[in-house]
Short mmCIF file of C-alpha atoms and ligand atoms in Angstrom, two decimals:
data_model
loop_
_atom_site.label_atom_id
_atom_site.label_comp_id
_atom_site.label_asym_id
_atom_site.label_seq_id
_atom_site.Cartn_x
_atom_site.Cartn_y
_atom_site.Cartn_z
CA MET A 20 25.66 159.03 119.52
CA ILE A 21 29.41 158.90 118.72
CA LYS A 22 31.26 155.73 119.70
CA LYS A 23 34.29 156.63 121.82
CA THR A 24 37.87 155.44 121.33
CA ASP A 25 39.44 153.48 124.19
CA THR A 26 42.20 155.86 125.28
CA SER A 27 43.79 153.57 127.88
CA ARG A 28 45.68 151.58 125.25
CA TYR A 29 47.73 154.65 124.24
CA ASP A 30 49.91 154.41 127.31
CA ARG A 31 53.67 154.50 127.75
CA ALA A 32 53.97 150.81 126.75
CA TYR A 33 52.18 151.58 123.44
CA PHE A 34 54.61 154.36 122.52
CA ASP A 35 57.64 152.31 123.68
CA HIS A 36 56.48 149.42 121.47
CA TRP A 37 55.81 151.35 118.23
CA TYR A 38 58.31 154.21 118.56
CA ARG A 39 61.26 153.08 120.70
CA ASP A 40 61.83 149.34 121.06
CA PRO A 41 64.32 148.45 118.28
CA GLN A 42 62.60 145.04 117.86
CA THR A 43 59.07 146.38 117.28
CA LYS A 44 59.21 150.06 116.34
CA VAL A 45 57.68 151.10 113.02
CA LYS A 46 58.29 154.86 113.39
CA SER A 47 61.48 156.82 113.08
CA SER A 48 62.27 160.51 113.48
CA ALA A 49 63.66 160.49 109.92
CA ALA A 50 60.31 159.27 108.53
CA ILE A 51 58.40 161.90 110.53
CA ARG A 52 60.80 164.59 109.29
CA ARG A 53 60.18 163.55 105.67
CA LYS A 54 56.42 163.81 106.18
CA ALA A 55 56.75 167.17 107.95
CA SER A 56 58.93 168.48 105.14
CA LEU A 57 56.37 167.37 102.54
CA ALA A 58 53.40 168.88 104.39
CA LEU A 59 55.22 172.17 105.01
CA SER A 60 56.33 172.46 101.39
CA VAL A 61 52.86 171.82 99.99
CA ALA A 62 51.24 174.26 102.43
CA GLU A 63 53.82 176.96 101.71
CA TYR A 64 53.49 176.45 97.96
CA TYR A 65 49.76 177.21 98.14
CA LEU A 66 49.97 179.88 100.85
CA GLU A 67 52.88 181.58 99.04
CA ARG A 68 54.59 182.26 102.40
CA PRO A 69 56.15 180.33 105.31
CA VAL A 70 53.80 178.32 107.53
CA ARG A 71 53.32 180.04 110.89
CA THR A 72 50.72 177.92 112.68
CA VAL A 73 50.22 174.17 112.88
CA LEU A 74 47.44 172.13 114.51
CA ASP A 75 48.35 168.46 114.98
CA VAL A 76 45.41 166.27 116.02
CA GLY A 77 46.11 162.75 117.29
CA CYS A 78 49.65 164.04 117.76
CA GLY A 79 50.70 161.43 120.34
CA GLU A 80 53.90 162.55 122.02
CA GLY A 81 54.13 165.53 119.63
CA ASN A 82 56.97 164.11 117.57
CA TRP A 83 56.09 166.37 114.66
CA LEU A 84 57.08 169.45 116.67
CA PRO A 85 60.88 168.94 116.56
CA ALA A 86 60.60 167.89 112.91
CA LEU A 87 58.64 171.04 112.00
CA ARG A 88 60.89 173.33 114.07
CA SER A 89 64.00 171.90 112.44
CA ILE A 90 62.68 173.45 109.21
CA ARG A 91 60.65 176.40 110.56
CA PRO A 92 62.12 177.24 114.01
CA ARG A 93 59.46 179.87 114.86
CA ILE A 94 56.39 177.80 114.05
CA ARG A 95 53.49 177.96 116.55
CA TYR A 96 52.45 174.36 117.28
CA THR A 97 49.23 173.17 118.91
CA GLY A 98 48.82 169.46 119.57
CA VAL A 99 45.69 167.55 120.59
CA ASP A 100 45.60 163.94 121.69
CA SER A 101 43.28 161.68 123.67
CA SER A 102 46.08 159.85 125.49
CA PRO A 103 46.33 160.94 129.16
CA TYR A 104 49.88 159.51 129.21
CA ALA A 105 51.00 161.71 126.26
CA ILE A 106 49.51 164.85 127.85
CA GLU A 107 51.04 164.18 131.24
CA ARG A 108 54.49 163.57 129.76
CA PHE A 109 54.58 166.09 126.87
CA GLY A 110 51.54 168.38 127.31
CA LYS A 111 53.30 171.43 128.77
CA LYS A 112 56.61 170.91 127.01
CA ARG A 113 55.07 170.63 123.54
CA ASN A 114 51.75 172.51 123.94
CA ILE A 115 49.52 169.44 123.66
CA SER A 116 45.96 169.48 124.99
CA LEU A 117 43.82 166.55 125.99
CA GLY A 118 41.01 166.11 123.47
CA SER A 119 39.71 163.97 120.68
CA PHE A 120 38.38 164.39 117.16
CA ALA A 121 34.92 164.45 118.75
CA THR A 122 35.72 167.32 121.13
CA LEU A 123 37.57 169.76 118.86
CA GLU A 124 34.79 172.35 119.21
CA GLU A 125 35.10 172.28 123.00
CA ILE A 126 38.82 172.80 123.65
CA GLY A 127 39.33 176.40 122.54
CA LEU A 128 41.08 175.97 119.20
CA ASP A 129 41.84 178.93 116.94
CA GLU A 130 39.58 179.64 113.99
CA GLU A 131 42.28 178.77 111.47
CA TYR A 132 45.73 177.16 111.09
CA ASP A 133 48.09 177.33 108.12
CA LEU A 134 48.72 173.59 108.31
CA ILE A 135 46.67 170.85 109.99
CA VAL A 136 48.27 167.47 110.58
CA CYS A 137 46.52 164.17 111.30
CA SER A 138 49.25 161.59 110.88
CA ASP A 139 48.84 157.90 111.59
CA THR A 140 45.70 158.49 113.56
CA LEU A 141 42.53 158.90 111.46
CA PHE A 142 42.12 155.21 110.72
CA TYR A 143 41.76 154.48 114.44
CA LEU A 144 38.51 156.41 114.57
CA PRO A 145 34.96 155.14 114.54
CA ILE A 146 33.21 156.48 111.42
CA GLY A 147 31.04 158.95 113.35
CA GLU A 148 34.08 160.51 115.02
CA LEU A 149 35.98 160.67 111.72
CA GLU A 150 33.07 162.60 110.19
CA GLN A 151 32.80 164.88 113.20
CA GLY A 152 36.56 165.52 113.21
CA LEU A 153 36.68 166.40 109.51
CA ALA A 154 33.72 168.76 109.97
CA SER A 155 35.72 170.65 112.64
CA LEU A 156 38.99 170.62 110.70
CA ALA A 157 37.76 171.69 107.25
CA PRO A 158 36.80 175.28 108.20
CA ARG A 159 40.01 175.60 110.29
CA THR A 160 42.26 174.69 107.36
CA GLY A 161 43.80 177.98 106.22
CA GLY A 162 46.08 176.25 103.71
CA VAL A 163 46.61 172.52 103.73
CA SER A 164 45.55 169.56 105.86
CA PHE A 165 47.84 166.53 105.86
CA LEU A 166 45.28 163.75 106.40
CA GLU A 167 46.85 160.32 106.41
CA LEU A 168 44.02 157.93 105.61
CA TYR A 169 44.21 154.29 104.63
CA THR A 170 41.62 152.26 102.78
CA ASP A 171 40.67 148.60 102.54
CA GLN A 172 42.77 148.44 99.35
CA ASP A 173 45.99 149.42 101.13
CA SER A 174 48.48 146.97 102.52
CA VAL A 175 49.51 148.49 105.83
CA ILE A 176 51.11 147.29 109.02
CA GLY A 177 50.22 148.67 112.41
CA ASP A 178 48.04 148.19 115.41
CA PHE A 179 44.61 148.87 113.98
CA PRO A 180 41.56 146.83 113.05
CA LYS A 181 41.53 145.80 109.39
CA ASP A 182 37.74 145.51 109.60
CA GLY A 183 37.50 149.22 110.26
CA LEU A 184 38.99 150.42 106.97
CA GLN A 185 36.61 151.74 104.30
CA SER A 186 37.01 151.92 100.51
CA SER A 187 38.81 154.70 98.64
CA SER A 188 35.56 155.89 97.03
CA TRP A 189 33.95 156.12 100.47
CA HIS A 190 36.86 158.28 101.71
CA ARG A 191 36.89 160.49 98.61
CA LYS A 192 33.16 161.17 98.94
CA LEU A 193 33.50 162.00 102.64
CA LEU A 194 36.46 164.36 102.10
CA ARG A 195 34.73 166.12 99.20
CA SER A 196 31.57 166.55 101.28
CA HIS A 197 33.61 168.65 103.74
CA GLY A 198 35.17 170.70 100.95
CA PHE A 199 38.64 169.10 101.04
CA LEU A 200 40.41 169.05 97.68
CA SER A 201 43.11 166.42 97.23
CA VAL A 202 46.41 167.69 95.86
CA GLY A 203 48.22 164.38 96.37
CA SER A 204 50.33 162.54 98.95
CA HIS A 205 47.78 162.93 101.81
CA CYS A 206 47.66 166.72 101.30
CA TYR A 207 44.27 168.45 100.97
CA LEU A 208 43.45 172.09 100.44
CA GLY A 209 40.69 173.21 102.77
CA PRO A 210 37.52 174.80 101.40
CA LYS A 211 38.95 178.32 101.86
CA ALA A 212 42.04 177.54 99.77
CA ALA A 213 40.59 175.10 97.24
CA ASP A 214 40.48 177.68 94.44
CA ARG A 215 44.29 178.05 94.60
CA ALA A 216 44.87 174.77 92.77
CA MET A 217 44.79 174.62 89.00
CA GLU A 218 42.72 171.87 87.43
CA LEU A 219 45.58 169.43 86.79
CA GLU A 220 47.01 169.88 90.29
CA HIS A 221 44.02 167.96 91.70
CA ALA A 222 44.93 164.41 92.60
C1 SAM B 15 50.15 155.93 115.96
S1 SAM B 15 49.89 157.27 117.07
C2 SAM B 15 50.31 158.64 115.99
C3 SAM B 15 50.94 159.77 116.73
C4 SAM B 15 51.51 160.89 115.85
N1 SAM B 15 50.46 161.51 115.07
C5 SAM B 15 52.61 160.40 114.95
O1 SAM B 15 52.51 160.55 113.72
O2 SAM B 15 53.61 159.94 115.46
C6 SAM B 15 48.12 157.37 117.12
C7 SAM B 15 47.66 158.47 118.07
O3 SAM B 15 46.26 158.68 117.89
C8 SAM B 15 45.72 159.03 119.15
N2 SAM B 15 44.27 158.83 119.09
C9 SAM B 15 43.60 157.67 118.98
N3 SAM B 15 42.28 157.90 118.96
C10 SAM B 15 42.11 159.24 119.06
C11 SAM B 15 40.98 160.11 119.10
N4 SAM B 15 39.76 159.61 119.03
N5 SAM B 15 41.18 161.44 119.20
C12 SAM B 15 42.46 161.95 119.26
N6 SAM B 15 43.56 161.18 119.25
C13 SAM B 15 43.39 159.85 119.14
C14 SAM B 15 46.45 158.10 120.11
O4 SAM B 15 46.39 158.55 121.46
C15 SAM B 15 47.86 158.12 119.55
O5 SAM B 15 48.62 159.12 120.14
#
């Protein structure tokens, strides 16, 4: 049985605290734009064409959408998040559905996306849900998945339990078991695209 995340903490106060309050925020639109630019470039390098479709899981308020559209204005964006607050406020406006990494098979996702984004979210998950989420995302990765994962060797600030972080070797083994191939900077080719990387491109 998969342990469930407590979704009630991801309310308006949570997003105000980490994203908006000048005293406490750790996120900025400039930082998100840099990540979006990186993920798009890596995906387009391997796909050899512009990215058309993006799935963003644990997308929160969907802040990646304006960042992605500032570079690729016609991109088709699908967000998924477990926060009822985020869906109520941004669901329609930014095409975000209520769901979790454990329910990806149940919410009518497409078979494949050019780019999958899981930014600042995977380390919140119980191990069982992380495994279940990666199993759903690997076959849907047409090009690249941007999977931001932290380990017990990383020094990171944020609102997450230090006890929950696993080692780098544990993460590498898990990602490999789902066919993800690391090409650096949180970018992974999915199993369908893994043969596009030359040997020394592997991270
Ligand atoms: C720090 S925010 C990151 C939001 C966005 N990805 C970003 O980069 O700005 C973490 C997000 O993970 C979501 N989340 C937490 N547990 C989740 C789960 N089990 N399934 C889906 N989303 C989850 C929260 O609702 C929250 O929106």
